Amino acid sequence: MTSIADQFSLAGKRALVTGSSRGLGYAMAAALAGAGAAVVLNARDTVALGAAAQDLAATGATVNAVAFDVTSRDSIDEAVTHIENEIGPIDILINNAGMQFRSSLEAFPPERFDQVIATNLTSVFNVSQPVARHMIARGRGKIINICSLLSELSRPSVAPYAATKAAVANITRGMAVDWARHGLNVNGIAPGYFATELNEALLKDDKFNAWIETRTPMGRWGQPEELGGAVVFLASEAARFVNGHILYVDGAFTATV
């Protein structure tokens, strides 16, 4: 019988992490590499992507970097074909790429709304479908979609973002329902407020920072490395009967009123 510790090992697996040149994406890629997985980093910015790959490789990780645009189906299809044929099979997919744009809803620019939808939601389908086809053919695979505590809640100025993350949570459940019979596990991780570059403006806002520390029962922001355990668990055999689940990693933010 496989030991419980061995069930968390990702040795021999390969993970593609979208939007992984920095922030939570990079932290999750580092965690997966630390558990033994070979990692394929992704971003559009080739300079940032190359620097991230170099930094992660310096830790002893097996790393490849593949630049593609998650809002372009042609770019995705070409990249997935390249990875599968030239690098190796994708065993684990982390759909992390995303963006935020803050504005009151009555003034929200329509073109920005379309961009948020394309980047945060449509990309999850566009990347998952070609990857899943390969996984289905092999009879196994792990897909983890990055949701948000805003999958359940909202705040002023972020309604489109919250709408996309609610949809990502439900497409995660739908993917699990459709693909579980083929041997795939599809789950989501919903981070709370984490100290990343994406939230830099909020971190510098004394009033908002104080609100986060008061509103979050743990009394602080999350640190990017604190997503590591959740992503390794859901990517591993330890979670082989976990399917269609959204795991909140938010310091109990959504557990309190």
Short mmCIF file of N, CA and C in Angstrom, two decimals, residues 25-116:
data_model
loop_
_atom_site.label_atom_id
_atom_site.label_comp_id
_atom_site.label_asym_id
_atom_site.label_seq_id
_atom_site.Cartn_x
_atom_site.Cartn_y
_atom_site.Cartn_z
N GLY A 25 0.73 32.61 -9.28
CA GLY A 25 1.07 31.60 -10.27
C GLY A 25 2.47 31.06 -10.08
N TYR A 26 3.42 31.97 -9.88
CA TYR A 26 4.80 31.53 -9.65
C TYR A 26 4.92 30.76 -8.35
N ALA A 27 4.24 31.22 -7.30
CA ALA A 27 4.30 30.53 -6.01
C ALA A 27 3.75 29.11 -6.12
N MET A 28 2.66 28.93 -6.86
CA MET A 28 2.10 27.59 -7.03
C MET A 28 3.01 26.72 -7.88
N ALA A 29 3.61 27.29 -8.91
CA ALA A 29 4.56 26.53 -9.72
C ALA A 29 5.74 26.07 -8.88
N ALA A 30 6.23 26.94 -8.01
CA ALA A 30 7.34 26.58 -7.13
C ALA A 30 6.94 25.46 -6.18
N ALA A 31 5.72 25.51 -5.67
CA ALA A 31 5.25 24.46 -4.76
C ALA A 31 5.15 23.12 -5.49
N LEU A 32 4.62 23.13 -6.70
CA LEU A 32 4.51 21.90 -7.48
C LEU A 32 5.89 21.32 -7.78
N ALA A 33 6.83 22.21 -8.13
CA ALA A 33 8.20 21.75 -8.38
C ALA A 33 8.81 21.18 -7.11
N GLY A 34 8.53 21.80 -5.97
CA GLY A 34 9.05 21.31 -4.70
C GLY A 34 8.53 19.93 -4.35
N ALA A 35 7.34 19.58 -4.87
CA ALA A 35 6.77 18.25 -4.64
C ALA A 35 7.22 17.24 -5.69
N GLY A 36 8.10 17.68 -6.61
CA GLY A 36 8.69 16.76 -7.56
C GLY A 36 8.23 16.89 -8.99
N ALA A 37 7.28 17.77 -9.28
CA ALA A 37 6.77 17.91 -10.64
C ALA A 37 7.73 18.71 -11.52
N ALA A 38 7.79 18.34 -12.79
CA ALA A 38 8.39 19.22 -13.79
C ALA A 38 7.35 20.29 -14.10
N VAL A 39 7.79 21.52 -14.32
CA VAL A 39 6.85 22.64 -14.44
C VAL A 39 7.04 23.36 -15.77
N VAL A 40 5.91 23.70 -16.39
CA VAL A 40 5.91 24.55 -17.57
C VAL A 40 5.29 25.88 -17.17
N LEU A 41 6.11 26.92 -17.16
CA LEU A 41 5.63 28.26 -16.84
C LEU A 41 5.05 28.91 -18.08
N ASN A 42 4.09 29.80 -17.88
CA ASN A 42 3.45 30.50 -18.99
C ASN A 42 3.20 31.96 -18.62
N ALA A 43 3.37 32.83 -19.62
CA ALA A 43 2.97 34.24 -19.54
C ALA A 43 3.07 34.79 -20.95
N ARG A 44 2.58 36.00 -21.14
CA ARG A 44 2.75 36.66 -22.45
C ARG A 44 4.08 37.40 -22.54
N ASP A 45 4.51 37.96 -21.43
CA ASP A 45 5.75 38.75 -21.37
C ASP A 45 6.94 37.79 -21.36
N THR A 46 7.64 37.69 -22.48
CA THR A 46 8.72 36.73 -22.60
C THR A 46 9.91 37.06 -21.70
N VAL A 47 10.12 38.34 -21.43
CA VAL A 47 11.23 38.74 -20.57
C VAL A 47 10.97 38.29 -19.13
N ALA A 48 9.78 38.64 -18.63
CA ALA A 48 9.41 38.23 -17.27
C ALA A 48 9.34 36.71 -17.15
N LEU A 49 8.85 36.06 -18.20
CA LEU A 49 8.73 34.61 -18.19
C LEU A 49 10.11 33.95 -18.12
N GLY A 50 11.04 34.47 -18.91
CA GLY A 50 12.39 33.92 -18.90
C GLY A 50 13.07 34.09 -17.55
N ALA A 51 12.87 35.25 -16.94
CA ALA A 51 13.47 35.51 -15.63
C ALA A 51 12.89 34.58 -14.57
N ALA A 52 11.57 34.36 -14.63
CA ALA A 52 10.92 33.47 -13.67
C ALA A 52 11.42 32.04 -13.84
N ALA A 53 11.55 31.61 -15.08
CA ALA A 53 12.04 30.24 -15.34
C ALA A 53 13.47 30.07 -14.84
N GLN A 54 14.28 31.09 -15.03
CA GLN A 54 15.66 31.03 -14.55
C GLN A 54 15.71 30.95 -13.03
N ASP A 55 14.89 31.75 -12.37
CA ASP A 55 14.86 31.74 -10.90
C ASP A 55 14.41 30.39 -10.36
N LEU A 56 13.38 29.81 -10.98
CA LEU A 56 12.87 28.53 -10.50
C LEU A 56 13.85 27.40 -10.80
N ALA A 57 14.48 27.45 -11.96
CA ALA A 57 15.47 26.43 -12.30
C ALA A 57 16.66 26.46 -11.34
N ALA A 58 16.97 27.66 -10.82
CA ALA A 58 18.09 27.80 -9.90
C ALA A 58 17.86 27.05 -8.59
N THR A 59 16.60 26.71 -8.30
CA THR A 59 16.28 25.95 -7.09
C THR A 59 16.44 24.45 -7.31
N GLY A 60 16.77 24.06 -8.53
CA GLY A 60 16.91 22.64 -8.86
C GLY A 60 15.71 22.05 -9.56
N ALA A 61 14.69 22.89 -9.83
CA ALA A 61 13.47 22.42 -10.47
C ALA A 61 13.70 22.17 -11.96
N THR A 62 12.92 21.25 -12.51
CA THR A 62 12.88 21.03 -13.95
C THR A 62 11.84 21.97 -14.53
N VAL A 63 12.27 22.93 -15.35
CA VAL A 63 11.40 24.01 -15.79
C VAL A 63 11.50 24.22 -17.29
N ASN A 64 10.35 24.42 -17.92
CA ASN A 64 10.28 24.93 -19.29
C ASN A 64 9.40 26.18 -19.26
N ALA A 65 9.62 27.06 -20.21
CA ALA A 65 8.82 28.28 -20.32
C ALA A 65 8.21 28.34 -21.71
N VAL A 66 6.90 28.51 -21.77
CA VAL A 66 6.19 28.58 -23.05
C VAL A 66 5.29 29.81 -23.03
N ALA A 67 5.63 30.79 -23.85
CA ALA A 67 4.84 32.02 -23.92
C ALA A 67 3.64 31.81 -24.84
N PHE A 68 2.46 32.09 -24.33
CA PHE A 68 1.26 32.14 -25.18
C PHE A 68 0.21 32.99 -24.51
N ASP A 69 -0.75 33.43 -25.31
CA ASP A 69 -1.81 34.33 -24.85
C ASP A 69 -3.06 33.50 -24.55
N VAL A 70 -3.49 33.49 -23.28
CA VAL A 70 -4.63 32.67 -22.90
C VAL A 70 -5.95 33.18 -23.47
N THR A 71 -5.94 34.37 -24.10
CA THR A 71 -7.15 34.87 -24.74
C THR A 71 -7.19 34.55 -26.23
N SER A 72 -6.17 33.85 -26.74
CA SER A 72 -6.10 33.50 -28.16
C SER A 72 -6.15 32.00 -28.33
N ARG A 73 -7.24 31.47 -28.89
CA ARG A 73 -7.38 30.03 -29.06
C ARG A 73 -6.28 29.46 -29.96
N ASP A 74 -5.92 30.18 -31.02
CA ASP A 74 -4.86 29.70 -31.90
C ASP A 74 -3.53 29.59 -31.16
N SER A 75 -3.22 30.61 -30.34
CA SER A 75 -1.98 30.60 -29.56
C SER A 75 -1.97 29.44 -28.57
N ILE A 76 -3.11 29.20 -27.94
CA ILE A 76 -3.21 28.11 -26.97
C ILE A 76 -3.03 26.76 -27.65
N ASP A 77 -3.75 26.54 -28.74
CA ASP A 77 -3.67 25.24 -29.43
C ASP A 77 -2.25 24.94 -29.88
N GLU A 78 -1.57 25.96 -30.41
CA GLU A 78 -0.18 25.78 -30.84
C GLU A 78 0.71 25.44 -29.65
N ALA A 79 0.50 26.12 -28.52
CA ALA A 79 1.33 25.89 -27.34
C ALA A 79 1.09 24.51 -26.75
N VAL A 80 -0.17 24.10 -26.64
CA VAL A 80 -0.48 22.78 -26.07
C VAL A 80 0.10 21.67 -26.94
N THR A 81 -0.02 21.83 -28.26
CA THR A 81 0.56 20.84 -29.17
C THR A 81 2.06 20.77 -29.00
N HIS A 82 2.70 21.93 -28.88
CA HIS A 82 4.16 21.98 -28.69
C HIS A 82 4.56 21.29 -27.39
N ILE A 83 3.86 21.59 -26.30
CA ILE A 83 4.21 20.99 -25.01
C ILE A 83 4.04 19.47 -25.07
N GLU A 84 2.89 19.02 -25.55
CA GLU A 84 2.61 17.58 -25.60
C GLU A 84 3.60 16.84 -26.49
N ASN A 85 3.99 17.42 -27.62
CA ASN A 85 4.84 16.73 -28.59
C ASN A 85 6.33 16.90 -28.32
N GLU A 86 6.71 18.06 -27.78
CA GLU A 86 8.13 18.38 -27.67
C GLU A 86 8.65 18.33 -26.23
N ILE A 87 7.81 18.59 -25.26
CA ILE A 87 8.26 18.63 -23.86
C ILE A 87 7.78 17.38 -23.12
N GLY A 88 6.51 17.07 -23.26
CA GLY A 88 5.97 15.88 -22.61
C GLY A 88 4.53 16.09 -22.21
N PRO A 89 3.85 15.03 -21.82
CA PRO A 89 2.42 15.13 -21.50
C PRO A 89 2.14 16.05 -20.32
N ILE A 90 1.03 16.76 -20.44
CA ILE A 90 0.58 17.64 -19.35
C ILE A 90 -0.29 16.79 -18.42
N ASP A 91 0.23 16.52 -17.23
CA ASP A 91 -0.51 15.74 -16.23
C ASP A 91 -1.37 16.61 -15.34
N ILE A 92 -0.92 17.86 -15.15
CA ILE A 92 -1.58 18.79 -14.23
C ILE A 92 -1.70 20.14 -14.93
N LEU A 93 -2.88 20.72 -14.92
CA LEU A 93 -3.10 22.06 -15.47
C LEU A 93 -3.62 22.97 -14.37
N ILE A 94 -2.96 24.10 -14.19
CA ILE A 94 -3.41 25.12 -13.25
C ILE A 94 -3.83 26.34 -14.07
N ASN A 95 -5.13 26.62 -14.13
CA ASN A 95 -5.63 27.79 -14.83
C ASN A 95 -5.62 28.99 -13.88
N ASN A 96 -4.52 29.72 -13.92
CA ASN A 96 -4.30 30.82 -12.98
C ASN A 96 -4.35 32.20 -13.63
N ALA A 97 -4.10 32.30 -14.93
CA ALA A 97 -4.02 33.61 -15.58
C ALA A 97 -5.28 34.42 -15.33
N GLY A 98 -5.10 35.68 -15.00
CA GLY A 98 -6.26 36.53 -14.74
C GLY A 98 -5.87 37.99 -14.67
N MET A 99 -6.88 38.85 -14.61
CA MET A 99 -6.63 40.29 -14.53
C MET A 99 -7.74 40.93 -13.70
N GLN A 100 -7.48 42.15 -13.28
CA GLN A 100 -8.45 42.94 -12.53
C GLN A 100 -8.48 44.34 -13.12
N PHE A 101 -9.65 44.93 -13.16
CA PHE A 101 -9.81 46.34 -13.52
C PHE A 101 -10.91 46.90 -12.64
N ARG A 102 -10.61 47.93 -11.90
CA ARG A 102 -11.56 48.47 -10.93
C ARG A 102 -12.22 49.74 -11.45
N SER A 103 -13.53 49.76 -11.37
CA SER A 103 -14.30 50.94 -11.76
C SER A 103 -15.72 50.76 -11.25
N SER A 104 -16.39 51.86 -10.96
CA SER A 104 -17.81 51.75 -10.65
C SER A 104 -18.51 51.11 -11.84
N LEU A 105 -19.53 50.33 -11.57
CA LEU A 105 -20.15 49.55 -12.64
C LEU A 105 -20.81 50.45 -13.68
N GLU A 106 -21.37 51.57 -13.25
CA GLU A 106 -22.04 52.45 -14.22
C GLU A 106 -21.04 53.12 -15.17
N ALA A 107 -19.77 53.17 -14.76
CA ALA A 107 -18.75 53.78 -15.61
C ALA A 107 -17.79 52.76 -16.20
N PHE A 108 -18.05 51.47 -15.99
CA PHE A 108 -17.12 50.43 -16.42
C PHE A 108 -17.03 50.40 -17.94
N PRO A 109 -15.83 50.57 -18.52
CA PRO A 109 -15.71 50.60 -19.99
C PRO A 109 -16.08 49.24 -20.59
N PRO A 110 -16.95 49.19 -21.57
CA PRO A 110 -17.35 47.91 -22.16
C PRO A 110 -16.18 47.08 -22.68
N GLU A 111 -15.18 47.75 -23.24
CA GLU A 111 -14.04 47.00 -23.76
C GLU A 111 -13.25 46.35 -22.62
N ARG A 112 -13.23 46.99 -21.46
CA ARG A 112 -12.56 46.40 -20.31
C ARG A 112 -13.37 45.22 -19.76
N PHE A 113 -14.69 45.35 -19.79
CA PHE A 113 -15.54 44.24 -19.37
C PHE A 113 -15.25 43.01 -20.23
N ASP A 114 -15.19 43.21 -21.55
CA ASP A 114 -14.91 42.09 -22.45
C ASP A 114 -13.54 41.49 -22.17
N GLN A 115 -12.56 42.36 -21.86
CA GLN A 115 -11.20 41.89 -21.58
C GLN A 115 -11.15 41.06 -20.31
N VAL A 116 -11.86 41.50 -19.26
CA VAL A 116 -11.90 40.74 -18.01
C VAL A 116 -12.55 39.38 -18.23
#
